[in-house]
PDB file of C-alpha atoms in Angstrom:
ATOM      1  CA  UNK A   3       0.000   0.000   0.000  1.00 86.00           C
ATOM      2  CA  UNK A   4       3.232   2.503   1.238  1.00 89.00           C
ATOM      3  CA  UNK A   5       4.322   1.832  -2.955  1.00 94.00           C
ATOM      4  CA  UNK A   6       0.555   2.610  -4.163  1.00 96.00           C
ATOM      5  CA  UNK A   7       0.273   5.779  -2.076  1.00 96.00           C
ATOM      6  CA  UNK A   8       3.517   6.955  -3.803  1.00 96.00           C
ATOM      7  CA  UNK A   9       2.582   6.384  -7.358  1.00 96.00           C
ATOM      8  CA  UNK A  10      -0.654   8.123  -6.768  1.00 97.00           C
ATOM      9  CA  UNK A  11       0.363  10.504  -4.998  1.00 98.00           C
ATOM     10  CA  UNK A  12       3.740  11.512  -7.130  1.00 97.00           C
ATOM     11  CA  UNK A  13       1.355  11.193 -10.166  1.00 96.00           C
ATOM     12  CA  UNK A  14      -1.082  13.875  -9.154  1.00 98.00           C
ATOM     13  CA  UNK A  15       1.933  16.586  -8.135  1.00 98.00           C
ATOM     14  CA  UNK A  16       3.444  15.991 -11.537  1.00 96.00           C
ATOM     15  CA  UNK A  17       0.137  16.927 -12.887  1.00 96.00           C
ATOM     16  CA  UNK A  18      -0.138  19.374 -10.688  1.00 97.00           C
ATOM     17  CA  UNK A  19       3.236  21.134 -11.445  1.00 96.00           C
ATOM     18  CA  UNK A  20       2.112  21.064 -15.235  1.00 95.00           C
ATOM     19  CA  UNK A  21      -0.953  23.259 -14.238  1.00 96.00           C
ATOM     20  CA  UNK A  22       0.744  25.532 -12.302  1.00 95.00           C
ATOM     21  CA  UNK A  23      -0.211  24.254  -8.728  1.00 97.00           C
ATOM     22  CA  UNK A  24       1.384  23.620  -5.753  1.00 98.00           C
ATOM     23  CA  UNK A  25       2.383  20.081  -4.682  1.00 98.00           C
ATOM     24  CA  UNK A  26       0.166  18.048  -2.185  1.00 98.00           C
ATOM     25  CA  UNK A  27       0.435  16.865   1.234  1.00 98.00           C
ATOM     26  CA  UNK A  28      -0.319  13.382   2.474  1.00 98.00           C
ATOM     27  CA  UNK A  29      -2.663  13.726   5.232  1.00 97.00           C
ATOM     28  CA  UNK A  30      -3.146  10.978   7.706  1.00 97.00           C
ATOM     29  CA  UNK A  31      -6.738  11.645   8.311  1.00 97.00           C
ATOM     30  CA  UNK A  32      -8.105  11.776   4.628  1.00 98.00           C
ATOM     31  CA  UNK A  33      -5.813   8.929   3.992  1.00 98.00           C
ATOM     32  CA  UNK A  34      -7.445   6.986   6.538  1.00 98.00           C
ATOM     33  CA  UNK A  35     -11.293   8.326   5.925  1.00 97.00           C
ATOM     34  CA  UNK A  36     -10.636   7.417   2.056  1.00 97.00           C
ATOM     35  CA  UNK A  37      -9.289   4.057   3.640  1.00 98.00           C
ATOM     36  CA  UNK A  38     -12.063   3.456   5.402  1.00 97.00           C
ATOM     37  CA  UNK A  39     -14.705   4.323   2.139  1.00 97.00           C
ATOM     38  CA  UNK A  40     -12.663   2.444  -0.051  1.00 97.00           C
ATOM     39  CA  UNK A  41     -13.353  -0.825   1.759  1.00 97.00           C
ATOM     40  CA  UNK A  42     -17.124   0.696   2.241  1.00 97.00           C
ATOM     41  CA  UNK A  43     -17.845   0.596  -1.369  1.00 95.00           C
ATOM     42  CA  UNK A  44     -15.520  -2.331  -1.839  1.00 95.00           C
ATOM     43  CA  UNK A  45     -17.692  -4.375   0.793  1.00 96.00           C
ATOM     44  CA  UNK A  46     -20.824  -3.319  -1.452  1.00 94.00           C
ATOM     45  CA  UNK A  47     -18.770  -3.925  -4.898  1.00 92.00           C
ATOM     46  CA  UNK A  48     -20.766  -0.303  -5.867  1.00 90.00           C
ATOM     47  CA  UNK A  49     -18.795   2.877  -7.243  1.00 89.00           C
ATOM     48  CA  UNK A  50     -20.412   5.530  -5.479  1.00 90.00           C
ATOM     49  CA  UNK A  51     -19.405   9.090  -3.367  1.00 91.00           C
ATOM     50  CA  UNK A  52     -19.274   9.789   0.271  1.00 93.00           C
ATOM     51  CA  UNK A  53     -22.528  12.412   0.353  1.00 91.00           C
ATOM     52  CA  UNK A  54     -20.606  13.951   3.848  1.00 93.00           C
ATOM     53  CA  UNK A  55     -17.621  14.641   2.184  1.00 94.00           C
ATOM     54  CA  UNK A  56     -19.689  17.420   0.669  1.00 88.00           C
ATOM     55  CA  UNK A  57     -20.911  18.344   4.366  1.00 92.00           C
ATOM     56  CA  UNK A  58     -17.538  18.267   5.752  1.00 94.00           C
ATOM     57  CA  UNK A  59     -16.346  20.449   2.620  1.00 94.00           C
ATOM     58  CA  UNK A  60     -13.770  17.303   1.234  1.00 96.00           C
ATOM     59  CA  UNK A  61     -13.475  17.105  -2.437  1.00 96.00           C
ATOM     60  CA  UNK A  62     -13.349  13.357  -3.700  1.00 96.00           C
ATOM     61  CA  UNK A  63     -12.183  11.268  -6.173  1.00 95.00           C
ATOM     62  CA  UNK A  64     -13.554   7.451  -6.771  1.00 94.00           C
ATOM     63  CA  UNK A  65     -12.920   5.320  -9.334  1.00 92.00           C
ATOM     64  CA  UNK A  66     -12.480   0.933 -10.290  1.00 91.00           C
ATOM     65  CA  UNK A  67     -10.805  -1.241 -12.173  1.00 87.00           C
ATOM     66  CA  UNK A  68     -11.244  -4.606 -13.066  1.00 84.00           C
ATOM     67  CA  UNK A  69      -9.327  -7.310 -14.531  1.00 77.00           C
ATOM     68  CA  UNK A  70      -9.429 -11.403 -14.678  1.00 75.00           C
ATOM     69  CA  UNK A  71      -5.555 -11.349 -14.742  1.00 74.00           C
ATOM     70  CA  UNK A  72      -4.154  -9.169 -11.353  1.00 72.00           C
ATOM     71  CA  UNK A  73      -5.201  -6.607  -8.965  1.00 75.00           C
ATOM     72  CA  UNK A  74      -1.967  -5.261  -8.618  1.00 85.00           C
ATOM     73  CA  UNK A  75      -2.493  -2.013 -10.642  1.00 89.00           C
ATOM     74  CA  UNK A  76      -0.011   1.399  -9.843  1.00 92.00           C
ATOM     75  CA  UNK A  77      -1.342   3.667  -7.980  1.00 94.00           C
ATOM     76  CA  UNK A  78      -0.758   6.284 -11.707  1.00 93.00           C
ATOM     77  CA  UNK A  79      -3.062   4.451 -13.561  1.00 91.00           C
ATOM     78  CA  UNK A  80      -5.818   5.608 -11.394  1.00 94.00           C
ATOM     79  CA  UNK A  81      -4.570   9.424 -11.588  1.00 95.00           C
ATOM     80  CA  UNK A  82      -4.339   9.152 -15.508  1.00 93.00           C
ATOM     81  CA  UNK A  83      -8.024   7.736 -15.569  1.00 89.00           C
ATOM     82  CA  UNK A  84      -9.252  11.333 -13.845  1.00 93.00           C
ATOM     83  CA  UNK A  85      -6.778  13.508 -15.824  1.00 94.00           C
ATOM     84  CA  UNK A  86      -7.945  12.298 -19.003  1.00 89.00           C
ATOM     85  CA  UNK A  87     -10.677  13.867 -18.778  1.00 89.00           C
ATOM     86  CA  UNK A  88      -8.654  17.755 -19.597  1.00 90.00           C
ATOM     87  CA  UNK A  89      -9.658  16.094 -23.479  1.00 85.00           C
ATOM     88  CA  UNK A  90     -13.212  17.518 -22.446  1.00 83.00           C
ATOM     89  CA  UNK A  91     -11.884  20.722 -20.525  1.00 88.00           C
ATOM     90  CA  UNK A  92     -12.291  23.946 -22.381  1.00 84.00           C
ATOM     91  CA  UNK A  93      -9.561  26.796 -21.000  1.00 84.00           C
ATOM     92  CA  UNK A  94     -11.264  28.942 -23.035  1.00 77.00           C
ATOM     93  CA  UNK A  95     -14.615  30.947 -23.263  1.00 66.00           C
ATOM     94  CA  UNK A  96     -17.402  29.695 -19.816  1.00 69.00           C
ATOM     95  CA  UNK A  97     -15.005  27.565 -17.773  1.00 71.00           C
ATOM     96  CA  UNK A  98     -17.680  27.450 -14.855  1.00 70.00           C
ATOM     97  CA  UNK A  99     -19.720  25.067 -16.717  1.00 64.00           C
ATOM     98  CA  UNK A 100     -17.341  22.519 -16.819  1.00 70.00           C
ATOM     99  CA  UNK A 101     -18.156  20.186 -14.293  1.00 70.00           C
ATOM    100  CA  UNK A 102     -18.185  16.783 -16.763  1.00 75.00           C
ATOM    101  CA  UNK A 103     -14.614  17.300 -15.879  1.00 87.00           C
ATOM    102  CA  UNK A 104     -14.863  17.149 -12.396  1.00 89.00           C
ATOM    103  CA  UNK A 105     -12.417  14.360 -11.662  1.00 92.00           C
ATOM    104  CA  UNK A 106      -9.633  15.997 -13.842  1.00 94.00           C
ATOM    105  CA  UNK A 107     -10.655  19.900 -12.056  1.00 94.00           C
ATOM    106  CA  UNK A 108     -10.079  18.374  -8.822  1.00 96.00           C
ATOM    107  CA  UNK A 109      -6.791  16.313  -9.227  1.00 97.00           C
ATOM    108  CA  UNK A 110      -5.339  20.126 -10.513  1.00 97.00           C
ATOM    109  CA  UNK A 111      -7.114  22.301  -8.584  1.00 97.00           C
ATOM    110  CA  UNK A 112      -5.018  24.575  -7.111  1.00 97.00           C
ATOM    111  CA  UNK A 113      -6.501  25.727  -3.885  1.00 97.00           C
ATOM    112  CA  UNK A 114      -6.345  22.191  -2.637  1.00 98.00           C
ATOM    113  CA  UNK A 115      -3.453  21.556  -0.197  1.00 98.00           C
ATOM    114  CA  UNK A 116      -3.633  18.012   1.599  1.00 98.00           C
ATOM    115  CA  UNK A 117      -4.820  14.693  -0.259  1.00 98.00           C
ATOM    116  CA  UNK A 118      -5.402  11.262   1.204  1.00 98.00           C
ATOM    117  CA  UNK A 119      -6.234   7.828  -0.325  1.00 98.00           C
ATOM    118  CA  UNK A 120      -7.536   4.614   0.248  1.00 97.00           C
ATOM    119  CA  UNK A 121      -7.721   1.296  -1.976  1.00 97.00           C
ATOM    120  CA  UNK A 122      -9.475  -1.975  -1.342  1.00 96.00           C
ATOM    121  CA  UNK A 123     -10.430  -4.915  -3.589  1.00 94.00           C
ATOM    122  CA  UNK A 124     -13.817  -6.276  -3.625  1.00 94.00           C
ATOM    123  CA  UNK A 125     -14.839 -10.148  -3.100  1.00 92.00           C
ATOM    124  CA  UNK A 126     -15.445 -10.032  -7.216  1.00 90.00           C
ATOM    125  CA  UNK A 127     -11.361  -8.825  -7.658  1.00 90.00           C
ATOM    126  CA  UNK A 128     -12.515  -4.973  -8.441  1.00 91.00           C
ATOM    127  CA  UNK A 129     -10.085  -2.701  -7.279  1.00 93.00           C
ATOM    128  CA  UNK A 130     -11.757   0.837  -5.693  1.00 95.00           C
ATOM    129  CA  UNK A 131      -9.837   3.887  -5.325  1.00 96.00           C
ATOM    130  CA  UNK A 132     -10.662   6.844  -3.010  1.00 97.00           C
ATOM    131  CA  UNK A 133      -8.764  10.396  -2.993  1.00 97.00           C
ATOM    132  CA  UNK A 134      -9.621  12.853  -0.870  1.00 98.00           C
ATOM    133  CA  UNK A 135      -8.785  16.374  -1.301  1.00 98.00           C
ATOM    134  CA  UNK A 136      -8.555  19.312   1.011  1.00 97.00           C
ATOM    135  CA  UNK A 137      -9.896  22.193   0.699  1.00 97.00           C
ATOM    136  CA  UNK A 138     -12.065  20.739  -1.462  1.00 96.00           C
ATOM    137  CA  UNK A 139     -12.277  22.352  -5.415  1.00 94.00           C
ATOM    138  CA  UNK A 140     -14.550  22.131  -8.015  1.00 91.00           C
ATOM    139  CA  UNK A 141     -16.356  25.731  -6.369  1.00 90.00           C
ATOM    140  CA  UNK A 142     -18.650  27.335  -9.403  1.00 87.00           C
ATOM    141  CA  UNK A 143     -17.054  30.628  -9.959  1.00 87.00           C
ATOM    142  CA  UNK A 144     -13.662  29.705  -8.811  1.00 91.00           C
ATOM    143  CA  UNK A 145     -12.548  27.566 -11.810  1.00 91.00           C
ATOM    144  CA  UNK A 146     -10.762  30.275 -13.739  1.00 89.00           C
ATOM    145  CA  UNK A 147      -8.089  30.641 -11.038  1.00 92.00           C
ATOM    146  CA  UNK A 148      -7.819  26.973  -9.843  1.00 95.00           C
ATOM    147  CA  UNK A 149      -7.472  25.119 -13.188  1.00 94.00           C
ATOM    148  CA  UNK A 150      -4.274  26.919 -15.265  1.00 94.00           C
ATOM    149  CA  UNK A 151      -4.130  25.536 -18.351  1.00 93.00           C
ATOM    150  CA  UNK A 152      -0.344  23.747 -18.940  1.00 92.00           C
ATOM    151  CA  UNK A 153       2.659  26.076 -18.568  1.00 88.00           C
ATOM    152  CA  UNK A 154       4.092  25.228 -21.827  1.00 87.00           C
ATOM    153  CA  UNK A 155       0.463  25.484 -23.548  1.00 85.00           C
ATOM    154  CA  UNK A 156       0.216  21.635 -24.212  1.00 83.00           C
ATOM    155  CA  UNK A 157      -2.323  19.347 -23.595  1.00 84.00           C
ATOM    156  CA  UNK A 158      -0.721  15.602 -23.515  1.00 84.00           C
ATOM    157  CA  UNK A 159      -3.299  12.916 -23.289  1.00 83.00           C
ATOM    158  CA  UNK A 160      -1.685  10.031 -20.527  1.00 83.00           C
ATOM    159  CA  UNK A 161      -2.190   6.395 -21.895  1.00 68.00           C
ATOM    160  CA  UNK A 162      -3.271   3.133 -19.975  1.00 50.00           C
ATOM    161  CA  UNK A 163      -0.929   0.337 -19.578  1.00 47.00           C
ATOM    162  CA  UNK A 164      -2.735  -0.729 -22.753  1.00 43.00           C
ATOM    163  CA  UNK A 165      -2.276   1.927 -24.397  1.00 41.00           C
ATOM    164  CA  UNK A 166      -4.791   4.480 -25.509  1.00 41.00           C
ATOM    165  CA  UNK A 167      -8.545   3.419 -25.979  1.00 39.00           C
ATOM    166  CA  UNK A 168     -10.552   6.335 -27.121  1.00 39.00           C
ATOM    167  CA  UNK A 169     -12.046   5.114 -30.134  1.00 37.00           C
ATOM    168  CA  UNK A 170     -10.851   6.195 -33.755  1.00 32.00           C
ATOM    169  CA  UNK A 171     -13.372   8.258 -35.706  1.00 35.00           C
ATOM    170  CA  UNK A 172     -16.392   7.273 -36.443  1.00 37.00           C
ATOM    171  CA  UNK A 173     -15.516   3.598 -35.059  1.00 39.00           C
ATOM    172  CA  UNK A 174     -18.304   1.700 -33.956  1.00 47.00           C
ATOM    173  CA  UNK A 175     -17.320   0.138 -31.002  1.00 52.00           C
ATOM    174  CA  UNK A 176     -18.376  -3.685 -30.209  1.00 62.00           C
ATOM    175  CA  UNK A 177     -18.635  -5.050 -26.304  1.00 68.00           C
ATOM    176  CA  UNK A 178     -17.521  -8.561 -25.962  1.00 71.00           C
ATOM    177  CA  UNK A 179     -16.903  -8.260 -21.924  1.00 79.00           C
ATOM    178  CA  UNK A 180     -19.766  -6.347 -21.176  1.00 81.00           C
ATOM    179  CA  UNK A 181     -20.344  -3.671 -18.701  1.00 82.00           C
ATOM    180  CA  UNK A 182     -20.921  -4.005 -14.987  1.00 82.00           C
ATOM    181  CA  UNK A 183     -24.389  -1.901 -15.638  1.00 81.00           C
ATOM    182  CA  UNK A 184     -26.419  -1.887 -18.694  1.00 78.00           C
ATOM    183  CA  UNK A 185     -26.425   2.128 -17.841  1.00 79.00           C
ATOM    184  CA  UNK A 186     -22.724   2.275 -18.538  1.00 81.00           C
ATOM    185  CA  UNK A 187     -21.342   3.419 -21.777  1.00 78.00           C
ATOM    186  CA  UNK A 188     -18.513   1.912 -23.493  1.00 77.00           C
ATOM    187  CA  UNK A 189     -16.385   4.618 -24.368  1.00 71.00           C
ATOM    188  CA  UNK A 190     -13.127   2.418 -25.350  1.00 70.00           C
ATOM    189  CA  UNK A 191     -12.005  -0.609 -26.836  1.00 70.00           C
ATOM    190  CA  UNK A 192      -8.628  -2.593 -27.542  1.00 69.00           C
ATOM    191  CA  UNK A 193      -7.497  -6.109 -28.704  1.00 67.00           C
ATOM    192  CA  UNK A 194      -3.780  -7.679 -28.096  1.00 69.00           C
ATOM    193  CA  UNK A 195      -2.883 -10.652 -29.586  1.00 71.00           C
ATOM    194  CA  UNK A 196       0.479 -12.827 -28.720  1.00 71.00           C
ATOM    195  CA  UNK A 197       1.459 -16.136 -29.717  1.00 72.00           C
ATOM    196  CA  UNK A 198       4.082 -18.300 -27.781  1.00 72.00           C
ATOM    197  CA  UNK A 199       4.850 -21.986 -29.305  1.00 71.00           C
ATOM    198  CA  UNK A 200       1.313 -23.082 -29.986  1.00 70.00           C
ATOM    199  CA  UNK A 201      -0.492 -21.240 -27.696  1.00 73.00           C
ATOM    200  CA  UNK A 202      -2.379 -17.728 -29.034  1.00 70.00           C
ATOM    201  CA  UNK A 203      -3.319 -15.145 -25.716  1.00 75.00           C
ATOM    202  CA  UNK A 204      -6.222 -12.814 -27.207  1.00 73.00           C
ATOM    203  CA  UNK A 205      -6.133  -9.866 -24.415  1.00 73.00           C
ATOM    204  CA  UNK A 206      -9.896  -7.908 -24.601  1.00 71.00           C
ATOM    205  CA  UNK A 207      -9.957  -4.688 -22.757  1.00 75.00           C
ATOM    206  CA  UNK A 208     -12.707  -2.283 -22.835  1.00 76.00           C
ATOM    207  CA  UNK A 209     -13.378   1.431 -20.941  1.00 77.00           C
ATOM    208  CA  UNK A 210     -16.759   1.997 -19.401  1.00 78.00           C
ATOM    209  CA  UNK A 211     -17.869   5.364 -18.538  1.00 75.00           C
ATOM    210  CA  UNK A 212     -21.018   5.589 -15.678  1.00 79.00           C
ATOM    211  CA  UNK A 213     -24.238   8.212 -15.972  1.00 76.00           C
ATOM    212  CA  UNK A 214     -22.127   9.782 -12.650  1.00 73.00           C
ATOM    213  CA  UNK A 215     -19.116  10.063 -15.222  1.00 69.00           C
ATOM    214  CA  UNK A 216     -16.573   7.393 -13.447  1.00 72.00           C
ATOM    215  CA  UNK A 217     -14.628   5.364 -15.658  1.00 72.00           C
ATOM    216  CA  UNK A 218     -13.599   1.950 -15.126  1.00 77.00           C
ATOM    217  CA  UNK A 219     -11.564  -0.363 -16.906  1.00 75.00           C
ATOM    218  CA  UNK A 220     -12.455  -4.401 -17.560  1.00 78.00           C
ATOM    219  CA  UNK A 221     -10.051  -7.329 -19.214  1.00 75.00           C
ATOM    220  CA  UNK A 222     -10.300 -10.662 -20.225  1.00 75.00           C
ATOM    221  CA  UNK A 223      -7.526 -13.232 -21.855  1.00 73.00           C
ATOM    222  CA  UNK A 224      -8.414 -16.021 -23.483  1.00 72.00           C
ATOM    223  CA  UNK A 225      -5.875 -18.663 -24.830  1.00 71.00           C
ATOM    224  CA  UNK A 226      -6.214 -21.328 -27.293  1.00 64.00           C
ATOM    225  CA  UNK A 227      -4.347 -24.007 -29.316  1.00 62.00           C
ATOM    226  CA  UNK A 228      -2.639 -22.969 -32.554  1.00 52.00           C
ATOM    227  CA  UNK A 229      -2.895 -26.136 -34.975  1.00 53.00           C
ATOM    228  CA  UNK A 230      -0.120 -26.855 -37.104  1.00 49.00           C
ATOM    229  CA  UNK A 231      -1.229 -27.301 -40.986  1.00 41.00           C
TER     230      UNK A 231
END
């Protein structure tokens, strides 16, 4: 957990230092109330938000990942999932209606000084995140000071360990996992294949997005038999 903290954490200060904010603090309270929702949500297998983080005036993060292979993801994955979503940020023209981009906003928002997080796997292998952030951001009519745009004016998409899964143009993309709810949309797709003697690994991994705009990512392998002819 010491190794996931660092990844996540190191992963949102370089993102932060891009937008022109200050680095974080790890906080041992949020670190141990995002602990303590992670395995919440986790116990219930349910992506959802903490309704008194808003009461106690805590931004907060959530996200999951799934895969039939590991649990073992880094900590940056999970920070690259929320950034991502600058693709959908305008820096220009009404940034206070922005708040599709919520995840990404908070992650950079400037104002925010101490972070926590907390990660716990579910009984079904899905991995929930938790990042708490305080003071919390995301205020309407404080965007335009709290989200800088990048210092050297570019916007670089991050990729998964996958590689990148937004779809090409007018791609039609095809499920073959399927999603966790039948509300989710599948907003990514990607095949690997490798071949080893006679064996053939097909890797499937598709990116869901939920109404509440979390993403989450799901896998499957499946090997066969190569014949000879």
């Amino acid at each position: 957990m010491e190794q996931f903290i660092k990844e996540i954490l190191d992963s949102h200060n370089a993102y932060r230092k891009r937008h022109q904010a200050p680095a974080l603090r790890l906080s041992q309270d949020l670190t141990e109330s995002a602990q303590s929702w992670a395995e919440h949500i986790a116990g219930n297998d349910k992506l959802e938000h903490d309704t008194q983080c808003q009461k106690d005036k805590i931004g907060e993060n959530v996200a999951m990942k799934y895969s039939s292979v590991h649990s073992d993801f880094p900590g940056n994955l999970f920070t690259d999932y929320w950034y991502r979503e600058i693709e959908d940020y305008n820096f220009e023209g009404n940034v206070e209606d922005q708040i599709q981009c919520g995840h990404f906003t908070q992650v950079v928002w400037k104002a925010s000084e101490e972070v926590g997080f907390g990660r716990a796997v579910s009984k079904s292998g899905r991995v929930y995140v938790v990042s708490r952030y305080r003071p919390a951001g995301n205020y309407m009519g404080e965007f335009g000071k709290n989200v800088l745009p990048p210092a050297d004016g570019k916007i670089v998409l991050p990729e998964t360990e996958q590689g990148k899964t937004a779809p090409m143009p007018g791609a039609k993309l095809e499920a073959v996992i399927g999603p966790n709810d039948p509300a989710d949309q599948l907003v990514g797709t990607r095949m690997s294949t490798k071949t080893s003697g006679n064996k053939k690994t097909v890797m499937h991994t598709e990116t869901y997005r939920t109404p509440e705009g979390n993403t989450y990512t799901k896998e499957r392998e499946t090997t066969s038999t190569v014949q000879d002819e």
